[in-house]
Amino acid sequence: MSIDRNQMWCALGADVDVLVIGGGITGVGVARDAAMRGLKVALVEQEDLAYGTSSRSSKLIHGGLRYLEHYEFGLVFESVSERQVLQRLAPHLVRPLGFLFPIYKHSRQKLWLLRAGMWLYDGLSLFRSYKSHRTLRPLKVAELEPALLQSDLVGAPLYYDCATDDARLTIETALDAAERGAVIVTRCCAQALLRNDHGQVEGARVLDRLTGATKEVRARVVVNATGPWTDAVLALDKEKHRPLLRPTKGVHIVFDYDRLPIQHAVVCFHPEDERVLFAIPWGDRTYVGTTDTDFQGEPGSEHATAEDVQYLLDASNAYFPELDFRAEDVLSTWAGLRPLIAPPPKDGSVDESSVSREHEVLVGTDGLISIVGGKLTTYRLMSAETVDAAIKQMGAHAELPQRGSSSTGKESLPGAKDWPEEGGLAVVAERIAAAGAPHVALDTAELFASTYGTRGISVAKRCLEHPELAARLVPGRPEILAQVDEAVQHEFATGVSDILIRRTQLFFRDRNQGLGAAPGVAARLQAILGWDEARCQSEIEAFQAEVALSRRFRSEPKAARAEQPTARADQRAARVAE
Ligand code: FAD
């Protein structure tokens, strides 16, 4: 389906059942769920899809082993069940990954206890994990992961969760929502809430940030799905507003794979404060994360500080002592905000429509529904609860035909259509290579399979008619120019950063973070969208600014940590949303 932003903007004028503010995984999940139930839906996103936390996570679809420590079996069951569902809905994006959990003589965790936990973890998935766990002896660990600290190693359980591409999961969910009739407009900001004479929210005034135009969108229900911006939206037309969130910042750093060569994700405890961290293999790269510090600034301004990077380097050096990591080894960084829920207000301004959990659907006395907290992994369940609440809300004011319950778990995302019975990604890559032959090389076909799934076939076919689209964006890397056309014509991208950060990941994976590719991408967008020179230049500069922010740690002094680690005693914050 081709996405015409102008048409979408025009369609935004019509009254809808549900207006969603925010195009992260939660917002697009709500839009898809509501559209599948036959509701008229519009979604506005102030920047790009997945601009916020949904492109800045640890990129795992996981049960949350650590919840077992707090006996939160329900949460784990929910998450491992979702892991199963998402593997079925998007096998190209949600892929099994082995996690090694080394236990040493001095570890806080005892091996016998962890093994018991592993049985429980497998049991809660009804033994339908990709593979059941097994515990490796030190010799086997040394054979599989020679770089890992071996002295005093007692053993290491190996278990399976899934890795994903968070931004892609968001984009594909949005694509499916749009195919089902949702109107989605990016670079479109909700500026004010519209209210009726009784103060009930009945829409929003939105600003097209590309043209400066505004319009009023009337809706029977408005959903605030703005993650770390939740409080900013709640405060849009209120002088006083008690914060719902207590956001914390999480940072990841990226190494060349050859610098940190691991076959499995490694789970470790930070030597300083015993926080759980992951080192995750990521194709030609490996990333390590995450930190967890209170954050009070503007969402979007968060970045990795020198202290954050040092904290992660310290853990890396403790677990891989021979490798001697330094700040110069860090290729790229990213920082995101966990939209953690602050203790609820006691002033009666909101009715909690769900029990206090890691996510909450809050219905304000003015009818505004806010969905806060949560995880990438459970986004479908959160979305379903939110749409249930929206339908209940509509029913309170008007007759509504029965809309049934959520069916988002039954139908695949677009890239999983015609998925092969056997052979998975390898078979899809072969199909893509065949479709794009002789222009699309195998490394590009493999990248396409794990990026677009079966949609990669049509992206590859672009090169048949226009072989110049097979040009590589960065010499030696698999990303090609055809992806720019695809992003702007079919995937809601409107600018250089959208493409280099969230559609291709060159920002994270390329040794030069995609800086060299930016002029070529801008030139292609100029040809497609008719940009003038000034727009090209400002797009390139905006991307350069994003890269500079992610590299700011390089020029910062290594002072004491400015942002305080989240209080360990705070139970809710300790249940980090990852
Ligand atoms: P966001 O993705 O932040 O989306 C909100 C959107 O609203 C933004 O795009 C923003 O631009 C938009 N917006 C804001 N204001 C307006 C406005 N006025 N008008 C229009 N649009 C607006 N979960 C997992 O399951 N697995 C993990 O491995 C994992 N790791 C994590 C690691 C870290 C460091 C962090 C921070 C989180 C992690 N999480 C993980 C949690 C998960 O990433 C988040 O819960 C999820 O991405 C939140 O999505 P969201 O849609 O609620 O918010």
XYZ file of C-alpha atoms and ligand atoms in Angstrom:
631
model
C 0.000 0.000 0.000
C 1.460 3.370 -0.919
C 1.209 6.054 1.736
C 0.424 9.544 0.495
C 0.964 11.960 3.376
C -1.124 14.705 1.755
C -4.070 12.357 1.398
C -3.631 11.230 4.989
C -3.555 14.866 6.161
C -6.768 15.608 4.223
C -8.440 12.492 5.641
C -7.518 13.682 9.129
C -10.273 16.288 8.956
C -13.097 13.758 9.260
C -14.611 12.865 12.632
C -13.320 9.577 14.024
C -14.195 7.140 16.774
C -10.681 7.097 18.239
C -7.916 9.674 17.942
C -4.560 8.308 19.094
C -1.817 10.756 20.064
C 1.639 9.158 19.734
C 3.165 6.832 17.152
C 5.305 4.601 19.344
C 4.612 0.886 19.644
C 1.724 1.526 22.049
C -0.039 4.090 19.869
C 0.264 2.120 16.642
C -0.819 -0.991 18.543
C -3.969 0.823 19.656
C -4.585 2.052 16.099
C -4.244 -1.453 14.640
C -6.438 -3.031 17.293
C -9.155 -0.386 16.932
C -9.075 -0.567 13.114
C -9.380 -4.354 13.268
C -12.500 -3.954 15.405
C -14.050 -1.746 12.727
C -13.589 1.580 14.481
C -12.654 4.761 12.577
C -9.188 5.666 13.787
C -6.711 8.510 13.310
C -3.208 8.686 14.779
C -0.903 11.692 14.967
C 2.819 11.494 15.704
C 4.792 14.675 16.340
C 8.055 13.360 14.844
C 8.452 9.965 13.205
C 6.998 6.558 14.017
C 9.078 5.041 16.861
C 10.883 8.348 17.380
C 10.611 7.948 21.181
C 11.377 4.954 23.380
C 10.198 2.516 20.729
C 13.454 2.841 18.770
C 15.648 3.107 21.868
C 14.929 -0.105 23.789
C 17.127 -3.168 24.370
C 15.317 -4.683 21.375
C 14.223 -7.840 23.207
C 10.919 -9.642 23.220
C 11.239 -11.452 26.494
C 9.437 -12.926 29.429
C 11.376 -10.945 31.994
C 13.213 -13.650 33.902
C 13.898 -11.191 36.701
C 10.197 -10.878 37.576
C 10.450 -14.400 38.976
C 12.599 -12.979 41.784
C 9.527 -11.011 42.899
C 7.167 -13.996 42.390
C 5.348 -12.116 39.623
C 4.372 -15.291 37.800
C 1.370 -13.687 36.108
C 3.543 -11.056 34.460
C 6.045 -13.635 33.254
C 3.307 -15.874 31.903
C 1.796 -12.925 30.060
C 5.141 -11.934 28.532
C 6.286 -15.397 27.471
C 2.873 -16.001 25.914
C 3.239 -12.743 23.992
C 6.723 -13.751 22.903
C 5.093 -16.811 21.324
C 2.357 -14.798 19.638
C 4.757 -12.181 18.233
C 7.039 -14.859 16.807
C 4.028 -16.112 14.891
C 2.826 -12.660 13.790
C 6.267 -11.393 12.735
C 8.809 -14.233 12.400
C 11.134 -11.948 10.425
C 11.266 -9.410 13.254
C 10.985 -11.556 16.381
C 13.762 -14.117 16.309
C 14.971 -16.578 18.987
C 18.241 -15.744 20.669
C 20.209 -17.814 23.194
C 21.011 -16.099 26.496
C 23.915 -17.285 28.611
C 23.691 -16.455 32.315
C 27.150 -17.073 33.859
C 27.209 -17.675 37.599
C 30.437 -17.215 39.587
C 31.400 -18.209 43.131
C 30.832 -14.620 44.272
C 27.548 -14.109 42.325
C 24.521 -12.883 44.208
C 22.486 -15.554 42.383
C 23.128 -19.167 43.290
C 23.247 -21.631 40.431
C 20.727 -24.065 41.958
C 18.227 -21.256 42.470
C 18.680 -19.962 38.946
C 18.198 -23.474 37.552
C 14.939 -23.768 39.479
C 13.927 -20.390 38.041
C 14.776 -21.624 34.546
C 12.458 -24.618 34.928
C 9.736 -22.256 36.017
C 10.467 -19.926 33.086
C 10.225 -22.769 30.600
C 7.146 -24.074 32.412
C 5.372 -20.730 32.240
C 5.919 -20.787 28.477
C 4.227 -24.214 28.604
C 7.552 -25.616 27.337
C 7.010 -23.941 23.991
C 10.184 -21.849 24.080
C 12.330 -22.115 20.971
C 14.449 -24.591 22.987
C 14.305 -25.559 26.657
C 17.096 -24.245 28.845
C 20.159 -26.285 29.766
C 22.984 -25.565 32.167
C 26.482 -25.470 30.733
C 29.548 -26.495 32.709
C 32.486 -24.054 32.823
C 34.458 -25.999 30.193
C 31.595 -25.825 27.733
C 31.148 -22.099 28.438
C 34.849 -21.548 27.719
C 34.454 -23.400 24.440
C 31.378 -21.418 23.354
C 32.331 -17.991 24.700
C 36.123 -17.893 25.086
C 36.190 -14.128 25.720
C 33.944 -14.394 28.792
C 35.459 -14.292 32.303
C 36.162 -17.911 33.215
C 37.790 -17.774 36.659
C 35.487 -18.852 39.521
C 32.773 -19.706 36.995
C 30.379 -22.246 38.490
C 28.176 -22.794 35.433
C 25.891 -20.963 33.045
C 22.269 -21.678 32.217
C 21.517 -21.179 28.516
C 17.929 -20.157 27.816
C 16.020 -18.612 24.919
C 14.173 -15.337 24.482
C 13.820 -13.262 21.320
C 15.597 -10.338 19.689
C 13.739 -7.818 17.559
C 14.007 -4.536 15.693
C 11.836 -2.281 17.853
C 11.392 0.500 15.279
C 10.483 -1.973 12.528
C 7.945 -3.686 14.750
C 6.370 -0.278 15.270
C 6.449 0.603 11.562
C 4.942 -2.716 10.469
C 2.196 -2.457 13.051
C 1.432 1.027 11.690
C 1.452 -0.258 8.106
C -1.073 -2.904 9.000
C -3.227 -0.381 10.844
C -3.183 1.868 7.754
C -4.079 -1.045 5.491
C -7.093 -1.561 7.721
C -8.192 2.033 7.330
C -6.397 3.954 10.089
C -5.336 7.476 9.106
C -1.761 8.004 10.287
C 0.094 11.294 9.968
C 3.664 11.799 11.152
C 5.317 15.170 11.882
C 1.895 16.145 13.172
C 1.651 17.323 16.751
C -1.351 17.429 19.081
C -1.186 21.039 20.318
C -4.339 21.311 22.395
C -7.230 19.160 23.510
C -10.751 20.084 22.368
C -13.428 19.996 25.052
C -17.206 20.207 25.032
C -19.259 22.447 27.321
C -18.948 19.900 30.116
C -15.158 19.821 29.894
C -15.091 16.397 28.284
C -12.281 15.828 25.786
C -13.698 15.451 22.283
C -10.673 15.803 20.028
C -7.458 17.700 19.510
C -6.083 20.598 17.547
C -3.171 19.297 15.506
C -0.307 21.054 13.779
C 1.232 19.840 10.529
C 4.877 20.487 11.336
C 5.880 20.303 7.680
C 3.507 22.993 6.420
C 2.474 24.893 9.545
C -1.222 24.164 8.875
C -3.510 23.294 11.776
C -6.857 21.551 12.022
C -9.278 20.253 14.598
C -9.853 16.520 14.762
C -13.087 15.493 16.512
C -13.178 12.066 18.104
C -15.486 10.115 20.367
C -12.460 9.083 22.397
C -8.931 10.459 22.553
C -6.079 8.149 23.596
C -2.879 9.605 24.981
C -0.190 7.050 24.009
C 2.801 9.335 24.246
C 5.111 7.288 26.494
C 7.567 9.675 28.189
C 5.518 12.665 26.905
C 2.369 11.502 28.719
C 2.573 14.271 31.306
C 3.242 16.921 28.663
C 0.013 15.966 26.865
C -1.950 15.857 30.126
C -0.623 19.321 30.900
C -1.583 20.745 27.477
C -4.490 22.742 28.770
C -4.049 22.565 32.510
C -2.104 24.965 34.631
C -1.393 22.436 37.328
C -0.845 18.799 36.711
C 0.651 16.201 38.987
C 3.103 13.993 37.030
C 1.963 10.458 36.302
C 5.425 9.307 35.288
C 8.808 8.985 36.827
C 10.945 8.377 33.733
C 14.359 6.769 33.947
C 17.031 6.824 31.269
C 18.612 3.724 29.752
C 21.740 3.863 27.595
C 23.255 1.306 25.219
C 26.676 1.305 23.596
C 27.627 -0.434 20.343
C 30.913 -2.210 19.579
C 32.205 -3.785 16.462
C 31.421 -7.511 16.636
C 35.130 -8.287 16.240
C 35.812 -6.219 19.334
C 33.229 -8.116 21.416
C 32.715 -11.434 19.630
C 29.957 -13.377 21.399
C 27.617 -16.002 19.981
C 24.987 -15.656 22.674
C 23.522 -12.764 24.555
C 25.273 -12.647 27.916
C 23.421 -11.665 31.085
C 25.606 -10.032 33.696
C 25.434 -8.108 36.960
C 27.200 -4.759 37.077
C 30.169 -5.029 39.487
C 29.296 -1.656 41.063
C 25.581 -1.968 41.848
C 24.591 -5.467 40.680
C 22.114 -4.184 38.094
C 21.344 -6.701 35.374
C 22.914 -5.852 32.017
C 22.988 -7.583 28.651
C 25.668 -7.908 25.980
C 23.808 -8.736 22.784
C 25.247 -9.977 19.481
C 23.782 -7.939 16.603
C 25.129 -9.144 13.280
C 28.366 -7.278 12.582
C 27.994 -5.407 15.892
C 27.472 -6.168 19.599
C 25.671 -3.839 21.981
C 25.751 -3.565 25.763
C 23.087 -2.034 27.960
C 21.573 -0.640 29.887
C 21.941 2.032 32.529
C 19.041 3.101 34.751
C 19.119 6.681 36.045
C 16.407 9.148 36.997
C 15.796 11.697 34.254
C 14.175 15.098 34.580
C 14.877 16.782 31.223
C 12.784 17.094 28.070
C 12.055 13.732 26.411
C 14.062 13.608 23.189
C 17.052 15.411 24.724
C 18.346 12.328 26.533
C 21.756 11.101 25.456
C 24.601 8.903 26.638
C 26.905 10.851 28.955
C 30.574 10.037 29.520
C 29.589 8.526 32.881
C 26.939 6.309 31.300
C 29.438 5.035 28.776
C 32.064 4.444 31.465
C 29.535 2.505 33.568
C 28.861 0.174 30.634
C 32.563 -0.095 29.769
C 33.282 -1.087 33.392
C 30.793 -3.941 33.179
C 32.136 -5.006 29.790
C 35.683 -5.041 31.119
C 34.668 -6.999 34.223
C 33.015 -9.761 32.177
C 35.435 -9.746 29.234
C 38.683 -8.938 31.088
C 41.067 -9.669 28.226
C 39.406 -7.297 25.789
C 40.264 -3.977 27.447
C 37.392 -1.796 26.191
C 37.864 1.963 25.995
C 35.582 4.821 25.032
C 37.274 4.921 21.589
C 35.856 1.438 20.892
C 32.275 2.697 21.125
C 30.908 3.051 17.585
C 27.549 4.505 18.540
C 25.216 4.952 21.488
C 21.535 5.383 22.091
C 19.528 6.544 25.071
C 15.837 6.104 25.802
C 13.375 6.898 28.567
C 11.417 4.237 30.393
C 7.880 5.566 30.820
C 7.678 4.242 34.380
C 4.594 4.951 36.408
C 5.007 7.185 39.455
C 3.001 6.344 42.571
C -0.644 7.180 41.652
C -2.182 10.507 42.714
C -4.614 10.394 45.599
C -6.631 13.420 44.474
C -9.287 11.492 42.550
C -8.424 13.116 39.224
C -8.141 9.729 37.561
C -9.951 6.440 37.938
C -7.689 3.524 37.431
C -9.468 1.150 35.142
C -6.907 -1.575 35.597
C -5.117 -2.853 38.636
C -1.714 -1.370 39.273
C 0.727 -3.297 37.109
C 3.689 -2.452 34.954
C 1.285 -0.707 32.623
C -1.942 1.096 33.407
C -4.904 2.328 31.409
C -6.090 5.500 33.086
C -9.411 7.112 32.263
C -9.477 10.752 33.307
C -12.621 12.340 34.669
C -12.593 14.358 31.411
C -12.722 11.131 29.381
C -9.126 11.273 28.124
C -7.620 7.785 28.134
C -3.904 7.527 28.910
C -1.978 4.302 28.470
C 1.218 4.440 30.473
C 4.171 2.215 31.306
C 4.570 -1.215 29.803
C 6.965 -3.000 27.493
C 7.493 -3.558 23.823
C 6.816 -7.248 24.492
C 3.316 -6.722 25.843
C 2.234 -3.896 23.522
C -0.565 -5.941 21.964
C -2.153 -6.668 25.340
C -1.825 -3.036 26.402
C -3.422 -1.936 23.149
C -6.306 -4.357 23.557
C -6.995 -3.112 27.098
C -6.901 0.468 25.852
C -9.363 -0.206 23.024
C -11.634 -2.073 25.457
C -11.579 1.040 27.658
C -12.240 3.275 24.629
C -15.255 1.206 23.593
C -16.593 1.294 27.135
C -16.125 5.040 27.136
C -17.981 5.476 23.841
C -20.760 3.234 25.042
C -21.305 5.574 27.960
C -22.266 8.399 25.614
C -23.824 6.814 22.557
C -25.211 3.613 21.119
C -22.430 1.511 19.744
C -22.654 -1.701 17.808
C -20.891 -4.625 19.465
C -17.245 -4.336 18.514
C -16.102 -7.696 19.836
C -12.749 -8.359 21.386
C -9.243 -7.859 20.093
C -8.150 -10.083 17.223
C -4.670 -8.662 16.709
C -3.105 -11.980 17.741
C -4.734 -13.826 14.885
C -3.402 -11.997 11.858
C 0.219 -11.635 10.821
C 1.979 -8.347 10.226
C 2.530 -7.474 6.530
C 6.088 -8.872 6.261
C 4.936 -12.305 7.407
C 2.381 -12.826 4.637
C 3.153 -16.001 2.615
C 5.814 -16.975 5.133
C 7.386 -20.322 4.124
C 6.334 -23.429 6.047
C 9.983 -24.349 6.406
C 13.333 -22.652 6.065
C 12.225 -19.257 7.428
C 14.507 -16.307 6.799
C 16.927 -18.221 4.538
C 14.125 -19.174 2.138
C 12.737 -15.633 2.159
C 16.222 -14.251 1.426
C 16.517 -16.615 -1.562
C 13.143 -15.436 -2.879
C 14.214 -11.818 -2.494
C 17.552 -12.408 -4.231
C 15.726 -14.157 -7.092
C 13.203 -11.314 -7.381
C 15.938 -8.679 -7.562
C 18.437 -10.630 -9.685
C 20.878 -9.704 -11.053
C 20.945 -6.369 -9.210
C 20.316 -7.374 -5.595
C 23.240 -9.194 -3.959
C 22.806 -11.936 -1.379
C 23.929 -9.804 1.594
C 21.262 -7.239 0.694
C 18.654 -9.973 0.219
C 19.481 -11.344 3.680
C 19.190 -7.888 5.187
C 15.849 -7.401 3.436
C 14.517 -10.730 4.750
C 15.183 -9.727 8.356
C 14.018 -6.147 7.799
C 10.949 -6.422 5.572
C 10.175 -10.162 5.610
C 8.313 -11.113 2.451
C 7.705 -7.413 1.677
C 11.390 -7.426 0.734
C 10.449 -9.020 -2.583
C 8.692 -5.887 -3.787
C 11.512 -3.677 -2.484
C 14.039 -5.778 -4.429
C 11.892 -5.600 -7.565
C 12.296 -1.814 -7.583
C 15.841 -2.474 -8.816
C 14.626 -4.309 -11.937
C 13.117 -1.200 -13.439
C 15.686 1.161 -11.919
C 19.013 -0.644 -11.485
C 20.522 2.559 -10.057
C 18.452 1.878 -6.918
C 20.734 -1.086 -6.158
C 23.512 1.384 -5.284
C 24.836 0.867 -1.768
C 24.235 3.635 0.737
C 27.597 2.976 2.373
C 30.349 1.163 0.439
C 30.678 -2.411 1.694
C 27.392 -2.430 3.595
C 24.196 -4.156 2.397
C 21.764 -1.198 2.637
C 20.763 0.155 -0.809
C 19.071 3.204 -2.319
C 15.823 1.334 -3.037
C 15.196 1.428 0.723
C 14.930 5.203 0.595
C 12.135 5.002 -1.986
C 10.399 2.302 0.008
C 10.644 4.285 3.243
C 9.174 7.457 1.811
C 6.521 5.900 -0.421
C 5.323 3.047 1.794
C 6.597 3.490 5.332
C 5.654 6.999 6.514
C 9.242 8.371 6.387
C 9.479 12.095 5.667
C 13.149 12.933 6.187
C 16.789 11.912 6.258
C 16.868 10.992 9.967
C 13.775 8.798 9.611
C 15.617 6.768 7.007
C 19.083 6.610 8.497
C 17.979 6.033 12.101
C 14.695 4.117 12.099
C 14.286 2.575 8.596
C 17.853 1.354 7.974
C 19.624 1.549 11.383
C 22.768 2.936 9.688
C 22.926 5.468 12.534
C 23.631 2.592 14.963
C 25.426 0.083 12.779
C 27.593 2.006 10.323
C 31.109 2.787 11.518
C 30.467 6.447 10.625
C 26.827 6.344 11.808
C 25.496 6.995 8.283
C 27.027 10.478 8.029
C 28.571 9.643 4.653
C 25.223 8.405 3.329
C 23.224 11.468 4.391
C 23.862 13.641 1.278
C 22.917 10.764 -1.066
C 19.741 10.047 0.885
C 18.834 13.746 0.859
C 19.431 13.933 -2.900
C 17.157 10.939 -3.487
C 14.456 12.472 -1.284
C 14.841 15.734 -3.201
C 14.178 13.845 -6.438
C 11.132 12.063 -5.011
C 9.610 14.853 -2.930
C 10.740 17.926 -4.866
C 12.701 19.456 -1.980
C 14.618 22.663 -2.588
C 18.293 23.009 -1.671
C 17.547 24.657 1.667
C 15.364 21.723 2.751
C 18.054 19.245 1.701
C 20.626 21.093 3.728
C 18.460 21.424 6.825
C 17.633 17.708 6.697
C 21.312 16.800 6.528
C 22.077 19.167 9.394
C 19.274 17.771 11.527
C 20.711 14.288 11.058
C 24.223 15.507 11.855
C 22.839 17.002 15.073
C 21.375 13.603 16.063
C 24.749 11.971 15.491
C 26.515 14.717 17.446
C 24.143 14.203 20.406
C 24.869 10.471 20.418
C 28.620 11.261 20.394
C 28.550 14.034 22.965
C 30.029 11.696 25.576
C 33.323 11.836 23.663
C 33.884 15.472 24.565
C 32.488 15.374 28.097
C 34.730 15.178 31.152
C 34.413 11.938 33.093
C 32.913 13.620 36.194
C 30.980 11.822 38.897
C 27.631 10.549 37.645
C 25.373 13.585 37.320
C 22.157 11.614 37.101
C 21.502 9.516 40.144
C 21.007 5.781 39.753
C 17.391 4.853 40.341
C 16.809 4.077 44.003
C 17.206 0.325 44.413
C 14.656 0.319 47.193
C 11.948 1.618 44.910
C 10.125 -1.531 43.979
C 8.265 -0.053 41.088
C 11.321 1.486 39.497
C 13.221 -1.722 40.046
C 10.641 -3.489 37.902
C 12.154 -1.725 34.923
C 10.089 -1.795 31.798
C 12.489 -3.871 29.749
P 7.163 5.970 22.748
O 7.821 4.958 21.898
O 8.062 6.934 23.425
O 6.127 6.726 21.833
C 5.499 7.933 22.207
C 5.382 8.804 20.969
O 4.500 9.886 21.229
C 6.707 9.413 20.531
O 7.047 8.928 19.243
C 6.444 10.908 20.548
O 7.098 11.613 19.509
C 4.929 10.975 20.426
N 4.338 12.215 20.950
C 4.624 12.812 22.118
N 3.875 13.923 22.275
C 3.103 14.058 21.164
C 2.132 15.018 20.719
N 1.798 16.078 21.466
N 1.538 14.840 19.503
C 1.872 13.767 18.736
N 2.785 12.833 19.111
C 3.389 12.971 20.311
N 10.582 -3.353 26.392
C 10.702 -4.639 25.968
O 9.708 -5.334 25.833
N 11.903 -5.191 25.682
C 13.066 -4.521 25.861
O 14.138 -5.047 25.567
C 12.992 -3.197 26.352
N 14.118 -2.510 26.591
C 14.053 -1.210 26.993
C 15.246 -0.532 27.210
C 15.230 0.813 27.541
C 16.512 1.552 27.753
C 13.988 1.478 27.636
C 13.975 2.937 27.919
C 12.788 0.790 27.478
C 12.816 -0.566 27.162
N 11.644 -1.307 26.971
C 11.703 -2.616 26.570
C 10.331 -0.700 27.141
C 9.730 -0.254 25.796
O 10.722 0.165 24.899
C 8.717 0.862 25.999
O 7.801 0.472 26.975
C 7.948 1.212 24.743
O 8.794 1.396 23.650
C 7.128 2.472 24.987
O 6.426 2.766 23.814
P 5.374 3.962 23.769
O 4.699 3.876 22.464
O 4.525 3.915 24.982
O 6.255 5.288 23.878
